[in-house]
Amino acid sequence: MPELLSGIRHLPEYLDRARQEALVDIIRAIVAEAPLYVPVMPGTGKPMSVRMTNCGSLGWVTDKERGYRYQPMHPATGRPWPAIPQELSDIWNDVSGYKKPPEACLVNFYSDDARMGLHQDKDETDLKAPVVSISLGNACLFRVGGVNRSDKTISFKLSSGDLVILGGQGRLCFHGVDRIYPATSTLLKNGGRINLTLRRVNP
Ligand code: SIN
Ligand code: MN
């Protein structure tokens, strides 16, 4: 059984139900200001199965022509992303071990048939800061490997309220979401899963 690289941590049940519900309300307000959109792969223009938005001074975006990048405005509305709410800053301050605040929070919405292929988070220039990931709603099967795509991977379930921290030697690990388990949470009325990832982009 391969082991997780040091710096990769899974904190099950980090958020209690009340904090999960509060975050869902906060995400709803963010989505009202910065609507979810369908991101597409660079080059091919193939749509991803997740829908995305962001909060923070920077947001992660992707499109056919310009590829993966961070930018200060929503690609469809042209408006700045909403600010990162205190509730998310509190989580970052508690678990990141990093002095500077996050600049971006990517909001991924998975319908029950969405997934995310194995990838690295490497569009940030500050690789000393961890990526802090928060799961809400239906559980998923999360896969995490090493820093090479061909490295062995481990899969485990992420449930609503769980945190994953990708830091240290594991900061550039390959990771992805193989599947969502429908009807495993009552948090989101219409099912699906929300994943929030807090990132520091610039040193
Ligand atoms: C991501 O890697 O952007 C999302 C991971 C997750 O949904 O847990
Ligand atoms: Mn990622």
Tab-separated table of C-alpha atoms and ligand atoms in Angstrom:
chain	number	residue	atom	x	y	z
A	1	MET	CA	0.000	0.000	0.000
A	2	PRO	CA	1.643	3.296	-1.040
A	3	GLU	CA	1.738	6.032	1.581
A	4	LEU	CA	0.653	9.643	1.247
A	5	LEU	CA	3.567	12.006	0.653
A	6	SER	CA	4.410	13.997	3.751
A	7	GLY	CA	2.466	17.250	3.774
A	8	ILE	CA	-0.730	15.650	2.469
A	9	ARG	CA	-3.295	15.557	5.263
A	10	HIS	CA	-6.899	14.399	5.423
A	11	LEU	CA	-8.905	15.918	8.296
A	12	PRO	CA	-12.242	14.044	8.390
A	13	GLU	CA	-15.246	15.863	9.911
A	14	TYR	CA	-13.294	19.085	10.357
A	15	LEU	CA	-16.454	21.210	9.925
A	16	ASP	CA	-19.541	20.444	11.992
A	17	ARG	CA	-22.992	20.582	10.385
A	18	ALA	CA	-23.665	24.198	11.433
A	19	ARG	CA	-20.418	25.428	9.860
A	20	GLN	CA	-21.145	23.412	6.699
A	21	GLU	CA	-24.613	25.005	6.440
A	22	ALA	CA	-23.164	28.474	6.987
A	23	LEU	CA	-20.639	27.869	4.200
A	24	VAL	CA	-23.361	26.731	1.797
A	25	ASP	CA	-25.224	30.022	2.396
A	26	ILE	CA	-21.998	31.942	1.826
A	27	ILE	CA	-21.294	30.040	-1.409
A	28	ARG	CA	-24.841	30.755	-2.608
A	29	ALA	CA	-24.187	34.483	-2.147
A	30	ILE	CA	-20.858	34.201	-3.990
A	31	VAL	CA	-22.518	32.356	-6.884
A	32	ALA	CA	-25.241	35.031	-7.071
A	33	GLU	CA	-22.512	37.642	-7.629
A	34	ALA	CA	-20.100	35.478	-9.661
A	35	PRO	CA	-22.175	32.867	-11.547
A	36	LEU	CA	-20.992	29.294	-12.088
A	37	TYR	CA	-19.714	28.690	-15.593
A	38	VAL	CA	-18.536	25.667	-17.570
A	39	PRO	CA	-14.742	25.700	-17.887
A	40	VAL	CA	-13.168	24.219	-21.026
A	41	MET	CA	-9.834	22.507	-21.642
A	42	PRO	CA	-7.044	24.513	-23.253
A	43	GLY	CA	-6.510	23.674	-26.929
A	44	THR	CA	-9.387	21.237	-27.394
A	45	GLY	CA	-12.133	23.393	-25.892
A	46	LYS	CA	-13.624	20.226	-24.378
A	47	PRO	CA	-15.974	21.202	-21.526
A	48	MET	CA	-15.153	19.964	-18.023
A	49	SER	CA	-17.931	18.205	-16.120
A	50	VAL	CA	-17.647	20.506	-13.088
A	51	ARG	CA	-18.953	24.056	-13.022
A	52	MET	CA	-16.736	26.717	-11.469
A	53	THR	CA	-16.513	30.148	-9.954
A	54	ASN	CA	-14.098	31.840	-7.539
A	55	CYS	CA	-13.774	34.312	-4.752
A	56	GLY	CA	-10.634	36.222	-3.831
A	57	SER	CA	-8.418	38.846	-5.461
A	58	LEU	CA	-7.551	36.224	-8.089
A	59	GLY	CA	-9.548	33.374	-9.566
A	60	TRP	CA	-8.428	30.274	-11.443
A	61	VAL	CA	-9.880	30.102	-14.945
A	62	THR	CA	-9.341	28.125	-18.134
A	63	ASP	CA	-10.451	28.578	-21.714
A	64	LYS	CA	-9.655	27.202	-25.160
A	65	GLU	CA	-7.394	30.023	-26.310
A	66	ARG	CA	-5.521	31.145	-23.207
A	67	GLY	CA	-5.435	28.014	-21.063
A	68	TYR	CA	-5.041	27.719	-17.304
A	69	ARG	CA	-4.328	30.931	-15.400
A	70	TYR	CA	-5.305	33.238	-12.556
A	71	GLN	CA	-7.075	36.499	-13.258
A	72	PRO	CA	-8.775	39.210	-11.173
A	73	MET	CA	-12.111	39.183	-13.023
A	74	HIS	CA	-14.895	36.730	-13.769
A	75	PRO	CA	-14.527	35.638	-17.429
A	76	ALA	CA	-18.242	36.089	-18.232
A	77	THR	CA	-19.238	39.164	-16.225
A	78	GLY	CA	-15.879	40.997	-16.341
A	79	ARG	CA	-16.398	41.948	-12.695
A	80	PRO	CA	-13.893	41.380	-9.859
A	81	TRP	CA	-14.429	38.158	-7.912
A	82	PRO	CA	-16.217	38.539	-4.544
A	83	ALA	CA	-13.902	38.743	-1.525
A	84	ILE	CA	-12.868	35.646	0.409
A	85	PRO	CA	-15.264	35.487	3.394
A	86	GLN	CA	-13.940	35.471	6.954
A	87	GLU	CA	-15.227	31.910	7.503
A	88	LEU	CA	-12.808	30.662	4.824
A	89	SER	CA	-9.916	32.829	6.056
A	90	ASP	CA	-10.466	31.316	9.515
A	91	ILE	CA	-10.037	27.802	8.096
A	92	TRP	CA	-6.877	28.834	6.221
A	93	ASN	CA	-5.438	30.420	9.365
A	94	ASP	CA	-6.213	27.326	11.396
A	95	VAL	CA	-4.747	24.668	9.099
A	96	SER	CA	-2.396	26.144	6.472
A	97	GLY	CA	0.531	27.023	8.720
A	98	TYR	CA	1.135	29.891	6.286
A	99	LYS	CA	1.359	33.559	7.299
A	100	LYS	CA	0.140	35.202	4.111
A	101	PRO	CA	-3.585	35.034	3.348
A	102	PRO	CA	-5.022	33.036	0.446
A	103	GLU	CA	-5.538	35.002	-2.769
A	104	ALA	CA	-7.880	32.615	-4.525
A	105	CYS	CA	-10.671	30.273	-3.601
A	106	LEU	CA	-11.787	28.068	-6.480
A	107	VAL	CA	-15.381	26.883	-6.117
A	108	ASN	CA	-16.050	23.608	-7.963
A	109	PHE	CA	-19.608	22.341	-8.248
A	110	TYR	CA	-19.958	18.642	-9.103
A	111	SER	CA	-23.292	17.253	-10.231
A	112	ASP	CA	-23.652	13.609	-9.187
A	113	ASP	CA	-22.178	12.452	-12.514
A	114	ALA	CA	-19.234	14.868	-12.622
A	115	ARG	CA	-15.605	13.960	-12.029
A	116	MET	CA	-12.174	15.512	-12.242
A	117	GLY	CA	-9.218	13.867	-13.960
A	118	LEU	CA	-5.837	13.399	-12.307
A	119	HIS	CA	-3.912	16.707	-12.342
A	120	GLN	CA	-1.431	18.849	-10.405
A	121	ASP	CA	-2.186	22.316	-9.007
A	122	LYS	CA	0.807	24.124	-10.483
A	123	ASP	CA	-0.399	27.474	-11.787
A	124	GLU	CA	0.666	29.184	-8.548
A	125	THR	CA	4.127	30.743	-8.226
A	126	ASP	CA	4.150	30.348	-4.439
A	127	LEU	CA	4.603	26.617	-4.003
A	128	LYS	CA	5.538	26.964	-0.328
A	129	ALA	CA	1.909	27.605	0.562
A	130	PRO	CA	-0.352	24.553	0.755
A	131	VAL	CA	-3.637	24.115	-1.088
A	132	VAL	CA	-6.479	23.746	1.425
A	133	SER	CA	-9.504	21.842	0.119
A	134	ILE	CA	-12.970	21.728	1.715
A	135	SER	CA	-15.660	19.189	0.784
A	136	LEU	CA	-19.410	19.880	1.111
A	137	GLY	CA	-22.400	17.761	0.114
A	138	ASN	CA	-22.286	14.279	-1.354
A	139	ALA	CA	-19.175	12.191	-0.733
A	140	CYS	CA	-16.619	11.549	-3.452
A	141	LEU	CA	-13.857	9.105	-4.193
A	142	PHE	CA	-10.655	11.151	-4.105
A	143	ARG	CA	-7.463	9.836	-5.694
A	144	VAL	CA	-4.033	11.082	-4.776
A	145	GLY	CA	-0.612	9.999	-6.002
A	146	GLY	CA	2.917	11.298	-6.192
A	147	VAL	CA	4.556	14.106	-8.128
A	148	ASN	CA	4.776	12.012	-11.307
A	149	ARG	CA	1.646	11.029	-13.170
A	150	SER	CA	2.786	7.383	-13.265
A	151	ASP	CA	3.289	7.155	-9.465
A	152	LYS	CA	1.041	4.783	-7.516
A	153	THR	CA	-2.153	6.377	-6.202
A	154	ILE	CA	-4.297	5.938	-3.105
A	155	SER	CA	-8.059	6.463	-3.145
A	156	PHE	CA	-10.244	7.395	-0.227
A	157	LYS	CA	-13.671	8.858	0.400
A	158	LEU	CA	-14.117	12.554	1.159
A	159	SER	CA	-17.324	13.373	3.029
A	160	SER	CA	-19.097	16.634	3.750
A	161	GLY	CA	-17.061	18.687	6.204
A	162	ASP	CA	-13.746	16.969	5.435
A	163	LEU	CA	-10.581	18.930	4.683
A	164	VAL	CA	-7.582	17.915	2.587
A	165	ILE	CA	-4.323	19.816	2.762
A	166	LEU	CA	-1.816	19.449	-0.064
A	167	GLY	CA	1.429	20.888	1.230
A	168	GLY	CA	5.090	20.143	1.769
A	169	GLN	CA	6.395	17.325	-0.400
A	170	GLY	CA	2.837	16.670	-1.520
A	171	ARG	CA	2.158	20.193	-2.780
A	172	LEU	CA	2.534	19.119	-6.418
A	173	CYS	CA	0.996	15.663	-6.082
A	174	PHE	CA	-1.364	14.408	-8.759
A	175	HIS	CA	-4.948	14.242	-7.534
A	176	GLY	CA	-8.458	13.927	-8.896
A	177	VAL	CA	-12.040	12.927	-8.204
A	178	ASP	CA	-13.100	9.575	-9.689
A	179	ARG	CA	-16.757	9.704	-8.741
A	180	ILE	CA	-19.450	11.250	-6.589
A	181	TYR	CA	-21.598	9.023	-4.372
A	182	PRO	CA	-25.206	10.240	-4.869
A	183	ALA	CA	-27.494	10.697	-1.851
A	184	THR	CA	-24.738	10.402	0.763
A	185	SER	CA	-25.408	13.836	2.294
A	186	THR	CA	-28.460	15.961	3.010
A	187	LEU	CA	-26.519	19.244	2.968
A	188	LEU	CA	-27.303	20.247	-0.633
A	189	LYS	CA	-31.001	20.013	-1.456
A	190	ASN	CA	-30.424	19.125	-5.101
A	191	GLY	CA	-27.538	16.733	-4.494
A	192	GLY	CA	-24.061	17.079	-5.920
A	193	ARG	CA	-20.874	18.178	-4.223
A	194	ILE	CA	-19.109	21.465	-3.673
A	195	ASN	CA	-15.342	21.626	-3.321
A	196	LEU	CA	-13.567	24.797	-2.247
A	197	THR	CA	-9.807	25.134	-2.650
A	198	LEU	CA	-7.951	27.975	-1.013
A	199	ARG	CA	-4.711	28.928	-2.726
A	200	ARG	CA	-1.883	31.405	-2.307
A	201	VAL	CA	-0.816	32.389	-5.829
A	202	ASN	CA	2.033	34.900	-5.470
A	203	PRO	CA	4.955	34.674	-3.008
B	1	SIN	C1	-9.457	20.222	-7.397
B	1	SIN	O1	-8.443	19.547	-7.454
B	1	SIN	O2	-9.561	21.364	-7.895
B	1	SIN	C2	-10.691	19.693	-6.717
B	1	SIN	C3	-10.461	18.561	-5.807
B	1	SIN	C4	-11.747	18.110	-5.178
B	1	SIN	O3	-12.815	18.340	-5.766
B	1	SIN	O4	-11.716	17.495	-4.096
B	2	MN	MN	-6.557	20.382	-7.965
